[in-house]
mmCIF file of C-alpha atoms in Angstrom:
data_model
loop_
_atom_site.group_PDB
_atom_site.id
_atom_site.type_symbol
_atom_site.label_atom_id
_atom_site.label_comp_id
_atom_site.label_asym_id
_atom_site.label_seq_id
_atom_site.Cartn_x
_atom_site.Cartn_y
_atom_site.Cartn_z
ATOM 1 C CA GLU A 267 -84.812 56.704 73.744
ATOM 2 C CA ARG A 268 -82.109 57.138 71.086
ATOM 3 C CA ALA A 269 -82.701 53.573 69.892
ATOM 4 C CA LYS A 270 -86.432 54.231 69.605
ATOM 5 C CA GLU A 271 -85.763 57.416 67.636
ATOM 6 C CA ALA A 272 -83.404 55.558 65.306
ATOM 7 C CA ALA A 273 -85.956 52.747 64.922
ATOM 8 C CA ALA A 274 -88.607 55.269 63.860
ATOM 9 C CA LEU A 275 -86.566 56.272 60.790
ATOM 10 C CA GLY A 276 -88.030 54.530 57.785
ATOM 11 C CA TRP A 277 -90.824 52.997 59.886
ATOM 12 C CA ASN A 278 -93.285 53.107 56.975
ATOM 13 C CA ALA A 279 -90.785 52.024 54.325
ATOM 14 C CA SER A 280 -91.538 49.129 52.018
ATOM 15 C CA PRO A 281 -90.281 46.540 52.556
ATOM 16 C CA ILE A 282 -90.466 47.145 56.281
ATOM 17 C CA SER A 283 -87.336 48.111 58.139
ATOM 18 C CA VAL A 284 -85.497 45.711 60.426
ATOM 19 C CA PRO A 285 -86.355 47.750 63.557
ATOM 20 C CA ARG A 286 -90.036 47.654 62.620
ATOM 21 C CA MET A 287 -89.893 43.895 62.072
ATOM 22 C CA VAL A 288 -88.297 43.555 65.504
ATOM 23 C CA MET A 289 -90.886 45.751 67.219
ATOM 24 C CA GLU A 290 -93.886 44.225 65.436
ATOM 25 C CA THR A 291 -92.717 40.812 66.611
ATOM 26 C CA TYR A 292 -92.118 42.047 70.145
ATOM 27 C CA ALA A 293 -95.639 43.479 70.296
ATOM 28 C CA GLN A 294 -96.945 39.940 69.785
ATOM 29 C CA ILE A 295 -94.801 38.195 72.423
ATOM 30 C CA LYS A 296 -93.940 40.783 75.084
ATOM 31 C CA ASP A 297 -96.580 39.588 77.549
ATOM 32 C CA MET A 298 -95.541 35.931 77.214
ATOM 33 C CA ASP A 299 -92.640 33.951 78.606
ATOM 34 C CA TRP A 300 -90.310 34.241 75.620
ATOM 35 C CA SER A 301 -86.762 33.526 74.569
ATOM 36 C CA LEU A 302 -84.921 35.008 71.589
ATOM 37 C CA VAL A 303 -83.091 31.916 70.372
ATOM 38 C CA ASN A 304 -81.478 33.445 67.290
ATOM 39 C CA GLY A 305 -81.243 36.751 65.539
ATOM 40 C CA ASN A 306 -79.033 39.628 66.555
ATOM 41 C CA LEU A 307 -80.115 41.850 63.611
ATOM 42 C CA SER A 308 -77.428 44.451 64.245
ATOM 43 C CA GLY A 309 -78.437 44.596 67.905
ATOM 44 C CA TRP A 310 -82.004 45.852 67.382
ATOM 45 C CA PRO A 311 -83.697 43.339 69.706
ATOM 46 C CA ALA A 312 -81.196 44.095 72.486
ATOM 47 C CA ARG A 313 -81.808 47.828 72.073
ATOM 48 C CA LEU A 314 -85.593 47.699 71.773
ATOM 49 C CA TRP A 315 -86.802 44.729 73.813
ATOM 50 C CA ALA A 316 -86.961 44.519 77.603
ATOM 51 C CA MET A 317 -84.474 41.705 78.163
ATOM 52 C CA GLU A 318 -84.806 41.203 81.876
ATOM 53 C CA LYS A 319 -84.434 37.450 82.339
ATOM 54 C CA HIS A 320 -81.485 35.179 81.642
ATOM 55 C CA HIS A 321 -83.398 33.219 79.008
ATOM 56 C CA HIS A 322 -84.509 36.256 77.012
ATOM 57 C CA TYR A 323 -81.430 35.944 74.784
ATOM 58 C CA ILE A 324 -79.246 32.862 74.434
ATOM 59 C CA GLY A 325 -76.431 34.610 72.570
ATOM 60 C CA GLY A 326 -74.885 33.998 69.194
ATOM 61 C CA SER A 327 -72.401 31.667 67.590
ATOM 62 C CA GLY A 328 -69.431 33.619 68.896
ATOM 63 C CA GLY A 329 -67.742 33.622 65.520
ATOM 64 C CA TYR A 330 -70.260 34.583 62.862
ATOM 65 C CA GLY A 331 -70.787 30.899 62.200
ATOM 66 C CA GLN A 332 -72.535 30.503 58.869
ATOM 67 C CA GLY A 333 -75.468 28.140 59.085
ATOM 68 C CA TYR A 334 -75.444 28.341 62.884
ATOM 69 C CA GLY A 335 -78.754 30.128 63.422
ATOM 70 C CA PRO A 336 -81.472 27.692 62.388
ATOM 71 C CA GLN A 337 -79.899 24.719 64.116
ATOM 72 C CA ALA A 338 -79.204 26.680 67.298
ATOM 73 C CA ALA A 339 -82.758 28.012 67.273
ATOM 74 C CA VAL A 340 -84.306 24.556 66.941
ATOM 75 C CA GLY A 341 -82.052 23.190 69.681
ATOM 76 C CA ALA A 342 -82.928 26.025 72.057
ATOM 77 C CA ALA A 343 -86.614 25.723 71.137
ATOM 78 C CA LEU A 344 -86.439 22.020 72.047
ATOM 79 C CA ALA A 345 -85.105 22.944 75.490
ATOM 80 C CA ASN A 346 -87.792 25.613 75.860
ATOM 81 C CA ARG A 347 -90.496 23.160 74.767
ATOM 82 C CA ASP A 348 -89.504 20.807 77.541
ATOM 83 C CA ILE A 349 -89.711 23.647 80.091
ATOM 84 C CA GLY A 350 -93.298 24.229 79.013
ATOM 85 C CA GLY A 351 -95.052 27.429 78.083
ATOM 86 C CA ARG A 352 -92.062 29.409 76.840
ATOM 87 C CA ILE A 353 -92.206 30.665 73.257
ATOM 88 C CA SER A 354 -88.992 30.554 71.261
ATOM 89 C CA VAL A 355 -88.467 33.375 68.774
ATOM 90 C CA CYS A 356 -85.963 33.326 65.939
ATOM 91 C CA PHE A 357 -85.088 36.077 63.480
ATOM 92 C CA GLN A 358 -83.574 34.049 60.713
ATOM 93 C CA GLY A 359 -81.548 35.325 57.796
ATOM 94 C CA ASP A 360 -82.549 33.768 54.495
ATOM 95 C CA GLY A 361 -78.986 32.933 53.510
ATOM 96 C CA ASP A 362 -78.256 31.259 56.837
ATOM 97 C CA LEU A 363 -81.434 29.183 56.510
ATOM 98 C CA MET A 364 -80.416 28.063 53.024
ATOM 99 C CA TYR A 365 -77.311 26.301 54.387
ATOM 100 C CA ALA A 366 -79.462 23.631 56.017
ATOM 101 C CA PRO A 367 -83.208 24.077 55.425
ATOM 102 C CA GLY A 368 -83.766 20.515 56.597
ATOM 103 C CA VAL A 369 -83.746 21.884 60.136
ATOM 104 C CA LEU A 370 -87.382 22.859 59.473
ATOM 105 C CA TRP A 371 -88.145 19.171 58.969
ATOM 106 C CA THR A 372 -86.518 18.378 62.316
ATOM 107 C CA ALA A 373 -88.674 20.994 64.057
ATOM 108 C CA ALA A 374 -91.821 19.646 62.396
ATOM 109 C CA ARG A 375 -90.975 15.974 62.947
ATOM 110 C CA TYR A 376 -90.308 16.410 66.661
ATOM 111 C CA LYS A 377 -93.043 19.008 67.188
ATOM 112 C CA ILE A 378 -90.655 21.699 68.360
ATOM 113 C CA PRO A 379 -92.573 24.984 68.597
ATOM 114 C CA LEU A 380 -90.660 27.917 67.154
ATOM 115 C CA LEU A 381 -91.687 31.307 65.820
ATOM 116 C CA MET A 382 -89.234 31.854 62.974
ATOM 117 C CA VAL A 383 -89.370 35.200 61.194
ATOM 118 C CA VAL A 384 -87.255 34.976 58.046
ATOM 119 C CA HIS A 385 -85.435 38.192 57.195
ATOM 120 C CA ASN A 386 -85.536 37.761 53.442
ATOM 121 C CA ASN A 387 -83.180 40.156 51.719
ATOM 122 C CA ARG A 388 -82.612 37.581 48.953
ATOM 123 C CA GLY A 389 -78.951 37.061 49.557
ATOM 124 C CA TYR A 390 -76.051 35.977 51.667
ATOM 125 C CA HIS A 391 -75.893 39.620 52.707
ATOM 126 C CA GLN A 392 -72.807 39.505 54.905
ATOM 127 C CA GLU A 393 -70.931 37.980 51.988
ATOM 128 C CA VAL A 394 -72.427 40.508 49.546
ATOM 129 C CA MET A 395 -70.976 43.368 51.570
ATOM 130 C CA HIS A 396 -67.602 41.632 51.842
ATOM 131 C CA VAL A 397 -67.447 41.016 48.084
ATOM 132 C CA GLN A 398 -68.405 44.627 47.405
ATOM 133 C CA ARG A 399 -65.689 45.927 49.746
ATOM 134 C CA LEU A 400 -63.024 43.730 48.142
ATOM 135 C CA SER A 401 -64.176 44.541 44.606
ATOM 136 C CA ASN A 402 -63.993 48.255 45.311
ATOM 137 C CA PHE A 403 -60.623 47.903 47.037
ATOM 138 C CA ARG A 404 -59.177 45.989 44.070
ATOM 139 C CA ASN A 405 -60.924 48.177 41.496
ATOM 140 C CA ARG A 406 -62.656 45.208 39.888
ATOM 141 C CA VAL A 407 -65.864 46.066 38.111
ATOM 142 C CA ALA A 408 -67.735 43.251 36.378
ATOM 143 C CA ASN A 409 -70.898 44.896 35.103
ATOM 144 C CA LYS A 410 -72.142 48.258 33.897
ATOM 145 C CA ASP A 411 -73.391 49.110 37.392
ATOM 146 C CA GLY A 412 -70.054 48.277 38.979
ATOM 147 C CA ASP A 413 -71.601 45.898 41.490
ATOM 148 C CA LEU A 414 -69.962 42.497 41.919
ATOM 149 C CA GLY A 415 -71.804 41.755 45.167
ATOM 150 C CA PRO A 416 -74.639 39.655 43.724
ATOM 151 C CA VAL A 417 -72.338 37.285 41.822
ATOM 152 C CA GLY A 418 -72.643 33.987 43.690
ATOM 153 C CA THR A 419 -74.174 35.652 46.724
ATOM 154 C CA SER A 420 -77.744 36.489 45.729
ATOM 155 C CA ILE A 421 -80.709 34.187 46.313
ATOM 156 C CA MET A 422 -82.882 35.263 43.393
ATOM 157 C CA ASN A 423 -84.266 33.903 40.154
ATOM 158 C CA PRO A 424 -85.921 31.852 41.435
ATOM 159 C CA ASP A 425 -86.898 33.577 44.668
ATOM 160 C CA VAL A 426 -87.311 31.158 47.551
ATOM 161 C CA GLN A 427 -90.829 31.008 48.998
ATOM 162 C CA TYR A 428 -89.936 30.416 52.654
ATOM 163 C CA ALA A 429 -93.527 30.031 53.853
ATOM 164 C CA LYS A 430 -94.040 27.270 51.280
ATOM 165 C CA LEU A 431 -90.717 25.696 52.238
ATOM 166 C CA ALA A 432 -91.807 25.578 55.878
ATOM 167 C CA GLU A 433 -95.268 24.346 54.940
ATOM 168 C CA SER A 434 -93.741 21.507 52.913
ATOM 169 C CA MET A 435 -91.958 20.264 56.007
#
């Protein structure tokens, strides 16, 4: 109940909140045989979804492996495809996907079904936060706003059109 209350905060925000993205996705798959093959999202799926079967969550990289998610998701989706009838769901960070976007080609080429919801915050967000922490700690300010986080860690200008990227594959 506490997780649901926390998820309700900012429910109507724009862009939508992570908990809302998680719950909107769950509403579409909850009555199916599903497997979350990537996407911890600060634990929101584990707190809000009924994970009752061993295949409902395959786990993570174990070490915050950068670029791990898309490849792991496609591999798990391949295994689920061969089981038959199970839908593979992936919450994919945009930065993680940018390490090896060719994995979308692999999924398309080998007809590996996968619902991939890209969490597009236009940056390598984990790195942004780390750079901000270090910049503040070392009192290094590079611009008038005092924010060094986006330097080398943002994915903007141009913004990546992930739907078009997937479509091109």
